Structures are given as C-alpha cells and as structure tokens.
Amino acid sequence: MFLLKVGDKLKIPGFKKVIPGLCCNRFQLRDEFESNHWYVAQLESCIQSKSLSQGKIIHQHIIKNNSNIKDFSIILDKLTHLYVKCNEVQLARQVFEKIRNPSVVCWNMMIRAYAWNGPFQQAIDLYYKMLQLWVTPNKFTFPFILKACSALQDIQVGQEIHKHAEQLGLEMDVYVCTALVDMYAKCGDLFQAQTLFNCMSSRDIVAWNAIIAGFSLHTLHNETMELLVQMQQAGIVPNSSTIVAVLPTVGQANALSQGKAIHGYSLRKMFSDSVVVGTGLLDMYAKCHHLSYARKIFDRMKQKNEICWSAMIGGYVACDFMTNALALFDEMVHVYELNPTPVTLASILRACAKLTDLNKGQSLHCYMIKSGMDLDTTVGNSLISMYAKCGMMEDAVGFLEEMTSKDTVSYSGIMSGCVQNGHAEKALLIFRQIQLAGFEPDLATMMALLPACSHLAALQHGACCHGYSVIRGFTSESSICNAIIDMYSKCGKIHISRKVFDRMHKQDVVSWNTMIIGYGIHGQCAEALSLFHEFQFSGLKPDDVTLVAVLSACSHSGLVKEGKYWFNAMNQEFSITPRMAHYICMVDLLARAGNLDEAYIFIQRMPFEPDVRVWSALLAACRTHRNIEMGEEVSKRIQKLGPESTGNFVLMSNIYSSVGKWDDAAQIRTIQQHQGYKKSPGCSWVEVSSVIHGFIGGDQSHPQSASINKKLQELLVQMKRLGYSADCNFVLHDVEEEEKEQILLYHSEKIAIAFGLLNISPSNPILVTKNLRICVDCHSAIKFMTLITNREIIVRDASRFHHFKNGICNCRDFW
C-alpha cells in the first residue's frame, strides 16, 4: 500500500504512457489496480473537474484491461456521466449502449442530455425504449422528457406521458406537475396548463414562473400581469427568472410604464446586474421604441454576451435604425471579436435588405459559408430576403436551391421577392413547387401568394387562397383578411372585398386603409369618403396612409373641393404633417382636373424640395391637356433632378407627338436611348381557367394569334359602323393614317380582350390587367366593343380600374 501525493504523475501497470496531471488527493491505492474502486474514484474526479482529456485516457485503459474488471456496469455508468457532463452526448450514448442493465438514474441522465442539448426526438425515443425494457420512470424522469416535448411542440406525446405520470401516482408531485404546466403552456394549451396549476396543492416559485412564462410566450399581456399580481398576493417574491419571463410581453404590449416599474424592481433587487435580466430589459425598451434607454442599459452592462449584442442589434433593426445596427455589428465582430449568433446574422441581413446594401449582404454570405451558418434555416431565409430586396432574384433562387433545410418561410421569401421584382407569375410557379415538395401552405405562404394574385388579377387563384385560408382558420388574423380584401379589390371584385371587410372579427387601421384605397381605384369616391367617415367613429385613429387613400380617391373622381378640404384638415384634425405622398396626390388632383397653373403654384409653395414624382404628376396632366409650354418647362426640371424612369421621357414624347411635332418627339427618344433608359413595352394579361395569358403590343406569339387577329379585324369593321375613328395622336411615329390604325388595333389590351372574347363564357365579364395607363384610343374602342359584344369588360391599368358596360366607362372619361 502506498500514497500518491498531490501533483504526482501516475503510472498504471499495463499502460506504457504516463497520465499527466492525474492527481489523487490523499487517495490510497491498493496493489489491486484492476479493482473497480480505482477507476470509479478517478472517473469521479474527472467528472467533478470536467477533465474530458484525462477521462478519455482512463477510458482507453479500461478498454485494454476490461478482462480484469469485475463490475463493468458501474464504471460504464461513470463514463456515461463524464461524457454527459462534458457535453459529449454521442460518446455518452455509445458507452450507455454497452451497459447491460442501466439504472433508472442512468436512463434519466441520457434523457436529460438529449432534452437539454438535442436532438430532442432522441430523448423521447430513449424514454419509450426504457419503458419497453420494463424500467419504471421516477419523478425525475418526467421533467426531462416533458422538456423535450415542449421543445418539439409535441403535445400528443406530452399528453401520453401525462397519463404515464398519472398511472404512477406522480401527477401531483410538485416537480412533475410544474413540468406538465410548462409543457402544456409552451405547446399552446393554456387551458390545461392553468387547470393543472390551479390543482397544485403547493406552488413554488418555479411553478409560478412556468405558468407566467407560458402566458407571456403567447403574448397574453393582461393575463400575464394578472398572474404576476396573484403570485405576489400568494406571498411568493418574484425572482430574476420571473422578470425574464414577463419582460417580452411587456415589450410586445408597448407597456412602457410597466416596463419601467419592473426595471426599478430589478435595480432594487440587484437583478439588473445579471446579463440575462439586462438583455431582457434592453429588449423590452427596444420593443417600446425607447432605444436611448435600451442603449444606456447595454453600455452599462459589465458583461455582454453574444445574445446581449444580438438583442441590441435587433432593437435597432426593429426600430428602423439600420445604419446604427450595422455599426454596432461591426463593433461586435471587429472590436470585441465576438462571433455573431444565427439570430444576429438574421437581424443584420434584414438591415442590409432595408438599406439594399448588397455588398455588405454578400460579405455576410461569405462569412456564413465559412462558419457553416448558411445551413441554419432562419439565417438562410434572411439571406433570401436580402437578395430579393436588392433585386438579385437569380442569387435568391440559386441559394434556395442550395439550402439543405427549407421551410415554408424559405419559399414565402422567394415568392414575395418575385412579386416585389415584377415576377408575379413566377411566384405562382414556386407555390406549385411548394405543393409538390409536400409542404402544407401556412399563413406566411398565403401572405406571400395573395399579393401575386393581386398583381396578376388572378381571381381564380385568389379565390382558392381565400377558401383555403378559411378552412385553415387563417382568417381570424387581420393580416390575412387585409391581403384578401386587397386581392379581390385588384381583381375587380370590390363588392366581395367589402363583404370580407364587414365580416372581419376585428378591423385594424390597415383594413380600413385597404378598403378605402380599393374604392378609390374603382372610381367609387362616394363610398370611399363614406367609409372614411365610419373609420373616424370606429375608435381607431386614421394615419398618414389613410389620408393618402382619401386624397387619391378624390383625385380619381375629380373631387377637387373635397380633396382640398381633407388636405387642409390633416394637421388640424388628425395631427398628421403632410409628407411627399400627400403633395403628389394634391398635384395629381389639381392637374388632372385641368388646374395646371394652380398645381404649379402649389408645387412652388411646398415646404420641402419637390421630387421627380411630384413633377411627373404635373407632366402627365400636361400630356392629357396638351399644354406643351408647361410640359417643356416641367420636363426640364425633371431632367435636372434625374428622370428616374422611362415614363417621363415617354410623356414628353407623347406631348410632342400629339401635336405633330415629330422631330421634337424623336429628339426626346434619342436622349432617352443615349441615357440608357428603355421604354417598358405595353403588356396586358387575362386569366382563363386559372391560367394567366400575357400579351405584348403587336404580339403574334400566342398559339391562338390567328383567331385573335381575325377577331380584332371583325371588331374594327363593326366599330367603324358605329362611328369609331382611331385616335392616331397616340401613335408615336410619323407614319400613314392606315398604318397608325393597325398599330393601335394591336395594343396589348385589345389583344387580351379579343382573346378573352374567344375563351371566356359570355356570362362572365372579361378582366384585363395592363402595366401602363390605358390610352385614349383603347378607352374609346373598348366602349364600342361592349356595345358590339354585349359584354362587360374591366380594365385595370397602372392608375385605376375602368368598368366598361353598354358603351360607358365608370371613370366618365376622367383618368
């Protein structure tokens, strides 16, 4: 017998290497080194110190000398414990599988490891394997396995495990019952969670925190605060975990006064020194849009981890301070050399998307590839959104195809990007891919798909989305109802929009705005103003978008007096300072009504520098009212600011062409080409049997082109008999009158209408959507077409809807 002193190196018989640093504190070793006691003691020492490397050396020696070991299970149990303690769950599992009859303690240890570190399904699989081997769970098993159910949101398995606890008489054990309350709350069954909680004979701080956290998680602010009060009335003093649980719902409810009170309590109890509480407080202030408070807490924190940095960066992004977010991110990475979490990267990618900072976004993409974070689904989805917002749809689609783990948010991001970048048809194709991939469309998918249906006026697709949303219960959400209202409005069914609006559980400001805008673009200004008056008595407060909708409705219907009244009332009645969008509406209203001089003076008196959009509104009216002199002056101002798009070149060219100044028109087109601006071709599309058919002016590529051409020529003959004469002012080239007539006949909307006449049942109206404003000749021709065919024809152009019936348009020739 001999004694090893502290610091002595240990040589093991049969093992040539010296184990460095393996020390025994006054531990006596007998000559029988093969005995279990030595291994158990050494492994216990490694467990206490988390000495993974030394434990592995002992493990190697055990493997070589296993023939001399009498009771192998005890040693394997200790090895399993060591690997679990050092977060080497896979190694722990390998050792665990070699134990002949693991004790319930060992089973609990492995289940706990998976429940805390994942994969969570492994914890559940182990639990059922344990039952198959007739090992009876104890009160410590259930909190671990229920935690795995919570993480997976698997309430069905949770309910089955609840029954097991009942059978063993453990349901009312404080630890088991608390775990059940936590599981039901996190899985969304708050009724069952509350029922169990109320039945508990004794409730400790952990039980109260579990029920409070559950209600807070589901953003039930009032109920959460009521539970907090009840907890204190029961004599339980809130601890730091209580504060962390409550703060998210306080921030989401924008309950700043409550947040400040909780902050004060945290200071008195010294909780705010905790990085977790500090992070919760700054996140709460950020959600309440008090970033100065959030930043003060952040700067005063003695210790900051990656989650704390992520919360501050996320706060800047949520409050639209994107530049600050990027600066703080650079400080985090380059100054403090911290590795960003997936949540941080997702936030900063949203900032890049908002700022359309493609260079920064691409550099983050490179970092993600190097660090392996591009495999994270949430980060990948944010990257898709960033590329889409920056107009790089090929990169967005390319990355989606490379993603190893996709979800409905991935596809929804691509679909939204397609719509934003003018590729709504592709969004419908991607939706088909989602279905083929086996994903069940969720709320986010519908929110991405409905705008595509709106853009294309794809009524049949939109109606299917509506029906699916009703069946899935999505229509309980205001956001989806607002998208449905917008879809029906843009598909020409404003009366269905109103039905959806009236049947909503609760309208928000966006609901009212969407409905008012819908009435406006359909030329129903009286209905728009009537609804606006209802809005004022609804208890909600109109915002700046509401006034844009009202002014736009007045503009579409030429109600100058009403428009002036509401513009002047903005500041006085609603405390809304007019912004550029309101001034654009007013210029459009005045100029369209023929008050060009008044509109010009109005622009000059603006409190800030008018932008190109303001002058463009006036230029469009100069084209309508053929005021060449003012048009030239406005055009020069636009040229100085930068024309932004081809539209202003086209307007000026149209003005000259309309009065026969072909040389001047040609010069404008030459300048346009020299500066690299290409005219967008007129494009129209029509939906037939759920298929969208698109046509470009003069298009002869459609399979039914021969039939379409024949139909157009027949219509032209019949229109002439009724007195139609082509308005050749809208042909931009100096050609013969007969050739002008043929050019006008093949405008895209006329081709689309002819196709609709051939393929859509006579009992149904024809809805055509056009990317540009309808020209005067097409407007006149379609009136004649409705008389000839006795059909209702609806055209949605870039500005508004035109409902043609019996030779009349509801716009009264005012557009």
Tab-separated table of N, CA and C in Angstrom, residues 473-554:
chain	number	residue	atom	x	y	z
A	473	GLY	N	-58.411	28.347	-40.885
A	473	GLY	CA	-58.608	29.259	-39.761
A	473	GLY	C	-57.720	30.485	-39.789
A	474	PHE	N	-57.080	30.748	-40.937
A	474	PHE	CA	-56.179	31.904	-41.039
A	474	PHE	C	-56.935	33.220	-40.994
A	475	THR	N	-58.216	33.186	-41.380
A	475	THR	CA	-58.972	34.441	-41.486
A	475	THR	C	-59.309	35.053	-40.128
A	476	SER	N	-58.898	34.380	-39.066
A	476	SER	CA	-59.018	35.015	-37.743
A	476	SER	C	-57.961	36.095	-37.559
A	477	GLU	N	-56.949	36.067	-38.437
A	477	GLU	CA	-55.866	37.066	-38.405
A	477	GLU	C	-56.218	38.246	-39.312
A	478	SER	N	-56.065	39.453	-38.782
A	478	SER	CA	-56.363	40.657	-39.572
A	478	SER	C	-55.478	40.748	-40.810
A	479	SER	N	-54.213	40.336	-40.674
A	479	SER	CA	-53.264	40.484	-41.781
A	479	SER	C	-53.707	39.718	-43.018
A	480	ILE	N	-54.186	38.486	-42.841
A	480	ILE	CA	-54.599	37.689	-43.996
A	480	ILE	C	-55.885	38.248	-44.590
A	481	CYS	N	-56.796	38.720	-43.748
A	481	CYS	CA	-58.037	39.335	-44.260
A	481	CYS	C	-57.722	40.589	-45.072
A	482	ASN	N	-56.760	41.377	-44.609
A	482	ASN	CA	-56.372	42.585	-45.341
A	482	ASN	C	-55.832	42.225	-46.718
A	483	ALA	N	-55.031	41.148	-46.780
A	483	ALA	CA	-54.486	40.706	-48.068
A	483	ALA	C	-55.599	40.202	-48.988
A	484	ILE	N	-56.592	39.541	-48.418
A	484	ILE	CA	-57.734	39.047	-49.217
A	484	ILE	C	-58.563	40.220	-49.742
A	485	ILE	N	-58.779	41.227	-48.885
A	485	ILE	CA	-59.507	42.434	-49.315
A	485	ILE	C	-58.788	43.080	-50.493
A	486	ASP	N	-57.478	43.203	-50.381
A	486	ASP	CA	-56.677	43.814	-51.448
A	486	ASP	C	-56.748	42.979	-52.721
A	487	MET	N	-56.694	41.656	-52.565
A	487	MET	CA	-56.728	40.770	-53.730
A	487	MET	C	-58.037	40.928	-54.502
A	488	TYR	N	-59.182	40.842	-53.802
A	488	TYR	CA	-60.468	40.978	-54.502
A	488	TYR	C	-60.609	42.364	-55.122
A	489	SER	N	-60.132	43.370	-54.432
A	489	SER	CA	-60.201	44.729	-54.958
A	489	SER	C	-59.439	44.835	-56.272
A	490	LYS	N	-58.227	44.275	-56.306
A	490	LYS	CA	-57.393	44.377	-57.508
A	490	LYS	C	-57.792	43.380	-58.588
A	491	CYS	N	-58.668	42.452	-58.220
A	491	CYS	CA	-59.212	41.537	-59.227
A	491	CYS	C	-60.579	42.016	-59.728
A	492	GLY	N	-60.936	43.248	-59.373
A	492	GLY	CA	-62.161	43.848	-59.892
A	492	GLY	C	-63.416	43.522	-59.116
A	493	LYS	N	-63.288	42.828	-57.993
A	493	LYS	CA	-64.457	42.412	-57.197
A	493	LYS	C	-64.519	43.225	-55.905
A	494	ILE	N	-64.726	44.514	-56.032
A	494	ILE	CA	-64.721	45.392	-54.866
A	494	ILE	C	-65.874	45.063	-53.916
A	495	HIS	N	-66.990	44.551	-54.431
A	495	HIS	CA	-68.123	44.204	-53.565
A	495	HIS	C	-67.789	43.019	-52.663
A	496	ILE	N	-66.944	42.072	-53.165
A	496	ILE	CA	-66.524	40.948	-52.319
A	496	ILE	C	-65.526	41.438	-51.270
A	497	SER	N	-64.690	42.397	-51.657
A	497	SER	CA	-63.771	42.999	-50.684
A	497	SER	C	-64.550	43.550	-49.500
A	498	ARG	N	-65.657	44.229	-49.793
A	498	ARG	CA	-66.443	44.830	-48.728
A	498	ARG	C	-67.092	43.760	-47.832
A	499	LYS	N	-67.494	42.642	-48.430
A	499	LYS	CA	-68.071	41.561	-47.630
A	499	LYS	C	-67.036	40.993	-46.661
A	500	VAL	N	-65.810	40.793	-47.166
A	500	VAL	CA	-64.732	40.289	-46.307
A	500	VAL	C	-64.453	41.287	-45.194
A	501	PHE	N	-64.418	42.570	-45.560
A	501	PHE	CA	-64.160	43.633	-44.580
A	501	PHE	C	-65.226	43.638	-43.477
A	502	ASP	N	-66.488	43.550	-43.882
A	502	ASP	CA	-67.594	43.614	-42.911
A	502	ASP	C	-67.631	42.399	-41.984
A	503	ARG	N	-67.121	41.257	-42.464
A	503	ARG	CA	-67.194	40.030	-41.678
A	503	ARG	C	-65.942	39.788	-40.820
A	504	MET	N	-64.981	40.677	-40.895
A	504	MET	CA	-63.763	40.511	-40.102
A	504	MET	C	-64.070	40.536	-38.609
A	505	HIS	N	-63.336	39.714	-37.855
A	505	HIS	CA	-63.506	39.708	-36.404
A	505	HIS	C	-63.137	41.071	-35.825
A	506	LYS	N	-62.058	41.632	-36.365
A	506	LYS	CA	-61.591	42.921	-35.856
A	506	LYS	C	-60.796	43.624	-36.953
A	507	GLN	N	-61.287	44.791	-37.358
A	507	GLN	CA	-60.556	45.558	-38.372
A	507	GLN	C	-59.475	46.403	-37.696
A	508	ASP	N	-58.289	46.436	-38.322
A	508	ASP	CA	-57.254	47.349	-37.851
A	508	ASP	C	-57.140	48.507	-38.843
A	509	VAL	N	-56.193	49.394	-38.604
A	509	VAL	CA	-56.042	50.574	-39.469
A	509	VAL	C	-55.776	50.158	-40.918
A	510	VAL	N	-54.976	49.105	-41.087
A	510	VAL	CA	-54.655	48.628	-42.443
A	510	VAL	C	-55.924	48.154	-43.152
A	511	SER	N	-56.835	47.533	-42.428
A	511	SER	CA	-58.096	47.067	-43.028
A	511	SER	C	-58.881	48.238	-43.616
A	512	TRP	N	-59.055	49.275	-42.809
A	512	TRP	CA	-59.795	50.461	-43.275
A	512	TRP	C	-59.070	51.113	-44.457
A	513	ASN	N	-57.760	51.247	-44.359
A	513	ASN	CA	-56.988	51.885	-45.439
A	513	ASN	C	-57.120	51.105	-46.743
A	514	THR	N	-57.000	49.768	-46.648
A	514	THR	CA	-57.068	48.922	-47.846
A	514	THR	C	-58.423	49.046	-48.531
A	515	MET	N	-59.477	49.098	-47.721
A	515	MET	CA	-60.831	49.191	-48.284
A	515	MET	C	-61.049	50.557	-48.924
A	516	ILE	N	-60.574	51.617	-48.285
A	516	ILE	CA	-60.728	52.974	-48.844
A	516	ILE	C	-59.941	53.094	-50.147
A	517	ILE	N	-58.721	52.549	-50.169
A	517	ILE	CA	-57.910	52.571	-51.399
A	517	ILE	C	-58.627	51.808	-52.504
A	518	GLY	N	-59.224	50.671	-52.148
A	518	GLY	CA	-59.955	49.874	-53.133
A	518	GLY	C	-61.087	50.645	-53.772
A	519	TYR	N	-61.891	51.306	-52.947
A	519	TYR	CA	-62.973	52.127	-53.501
A	519	TYR	C	-62.409	53.217	-54.410
A	520	GLY	N	-61.287	53.799	-54.015
A	520	GLY	CA	-60.689	54.879	-54.794
A	520	GLY	C	-60.286	54.444	-56.182
A	521	ILE	N	-59.578	53.302	-56.287
A	521	ILE	CA	-59.086	52.871	-57.609
A	521	ILE	C	-60.220	52.364	-58.487
A	522	HIS	N	-61.364	52.062	-57.878
A	522	HIS	CA	-62.524	51.673	-58.681
A	522	HIS	C	-63.393	52.881	-59.044
A	523	GLY	N	-62.920	54.071	-58.653
A	523	GLY	CA	-63.656	55.281	-59.002
A	523	GLY	C	-64.888	55.504	-58.163
A	524	GLN	N	-64.996	54.821	-57.025
A	524	GLN	CA	-66.164	54.960	-56.158
A	524	GLN	C	-65.797	55.870	-54.971
A	525	CYS	N	-65.626	57.126	-55.286
A	525	CYS	CA	-65.160	58.077	-54.273
A	525	CYS	C	-66.208	58.300	-53.184
A	526	ALA	N	-67.463	58.291	-53.530
A	526	ALA	CA	-68.517	58.495	-52.528
A	526	ALA	C	-68.451	57.410	-51.464
A	527	GLU	N	-68.265	56.151	-51.909
A	527	GLU	CA	-68.150	55.040	-50.963
A	527	GLU	C	-66.876	55.166	-50.123
A	528	ALA	N	-65.788	55.643	-50.767
A	528	ALA	CA	-64.520	55.809	-50.049
A	528	ALA	C	-64.654	56.836	-48.934
A	529	LEU	N	-65.286	57.963	-49.251
A	529	LEU	CA	-65.454	59.026	-48.240
A	529	LEU	C	-66.436	58.603	-47.151
A	530	SER	N	-67.472	57.859	-47.531
A	530	SER	CA	-68.433	57.371	-46.544
A	530	SER	C	-67.748	56.424	-45.556
A	531	LEU	N	-66.904	55.549	-46.085
A	531	LEU	CA	-66.178	54.615	-45.227
A	531	LEU	C	-65.174	55.359	-44.345
A	532	PHE	N	-64.581	56.407	-44.893
A	532	PHE	CA	-63.645	57.216	-44.113
A	532	PHE	C	-64.353	57.852	-42.913
A	533	HIS	N	-65.564	58.315	-43.118
A	533	HIS	CA	-66.350	58.878	-42.007
A	533	HIS	C	-66.650	57.803	-40.955
A	534	GLU	N	-66.978	56.585	-41.413
A	534	GLU	CA	-67.196	55.476	-40.464
A	534	GLU	C	-65.919	55.196	-39.675
A	535	PHE	N	-64.803	55.243	-40.358
A	535	PHE	CA	-63.499	54.996	-39.733
A	535	PHE	C	-63.266	55.953	-38.564
A	536	GLN	N	-63.631	57.199	-38.764
A	536	GLN	CA	-63.403	58.197	-37.721
A	536	GLN	C	-64.198	57.920	-36.450
A	537	PHE	N	-65.310	57.184	-36.592
A	537	PHE	CA	-66.135	56.846	-35.428
A	537	PHE	C	-65.872	55.422	-34.918
A	538	SER	N	-64.879	54.752	-35.479
A	538	SER	CA	-64.625	53.355	-35.120
A	538	SER	C	-63.820	53.197	-33.845
A	539	GLY	N	-63.237	54.285	-33.378
A	539	GLY	CA	-62.366	54.203	-32.211
A	539	GLY	C	-60.901	54.113	-32.573
A	540	LEU	N	-60.620	53.847	-33.865
A	540	LEU	CA	-59.234	53.840	-34.342
A	540	LEU	C	-58.881	55.214	-34.892
A	541	LYS	N	-57.596	55.499	-34.929
A	541	LYS	CA	-57.153	56.803	-35.409
A	541	LYS	C	-56.569	56.673	-36.812
A	542	PRO	N	-57.123	57.420	-37.787
A	542	PRO	CA	-56.548	57.388	-39.137
A	542	PRO	C	-55.074	57.790	-39.124
A	543	ASP	N	-54.268	57.159	-39.966
A	543	ASP	CA	-52.859	57.508	-40.046
A	543	ASP	C	-52.567	58.221	-41.369
A	544	ASP	N	-51.292	58.445	-41.644
A	544	ASP	CA	-50.943	59.195	-42.859
A	544	ASP	C	-51.326	58.439	-44.127
A	545	VAL	N	-51.309	57.095	-44.071
A	545	VAL	CA	-51.705	56.298	-45.249
A	545	VAL	C	-53.200	56.471	-45.522
A	546	THR	N	-53.989	56.603	-44.470
A	546	THR	CA	-55.438	56.827	-44.640
A	546	THR	C	-55.686	58.082	-45.463
A	547	LEU	N	-54.942	59.150	-45.139
A	547	LEU	CA	-55.153	60.412	-45.862
A	547	LEU	C	-54.654	60.324	-47.293
A	548	VAL	N	-53.608	59.532	-47.529
A	548	VAL	CA	-53.180	59.290	-48.912
A	548	VAL	C	-54.316	58.611	-49.673
A	549	ALA	N	-54.951	57.624	-49.033
A	549	ALA	CA	-56.057	56.900	-49.670
A	549	ALA	C	-57.221	57.833	-49.989
A	550	VAL	N	-57.563	58.713	-49.057
A	550	VAL	CA	-58.685	59.646	-49.250
A	550	VAL	C	-58.377	60.625	-50.378
A	551	LEU	N	-57.186	61.216	-50.348
A	551	LEU	CA	-56.797	62.188	-51.380
A	551	LEU	C	-56.717	61.523	-52.752
A	552	SER	N	-56.214	60.281	-52.774
A	552	SER	CA	-56.131	59.552	-54.044
A	552	SER	C	-57.522	59.275	-54.597
A	553	ALA	N	-58.467	58.918	-53.717
A	553	ALA	CA	-59.849	58.664	-54.150
A	553	ALA	C	-60.465	59.931	-54.746
A	554	CYS	N	-60.216	61.058	-54.108
A	554	CYS	CA	-60.717	62.344	-54.633
A	554	CYS	C	-60.107	62.638	-55.990
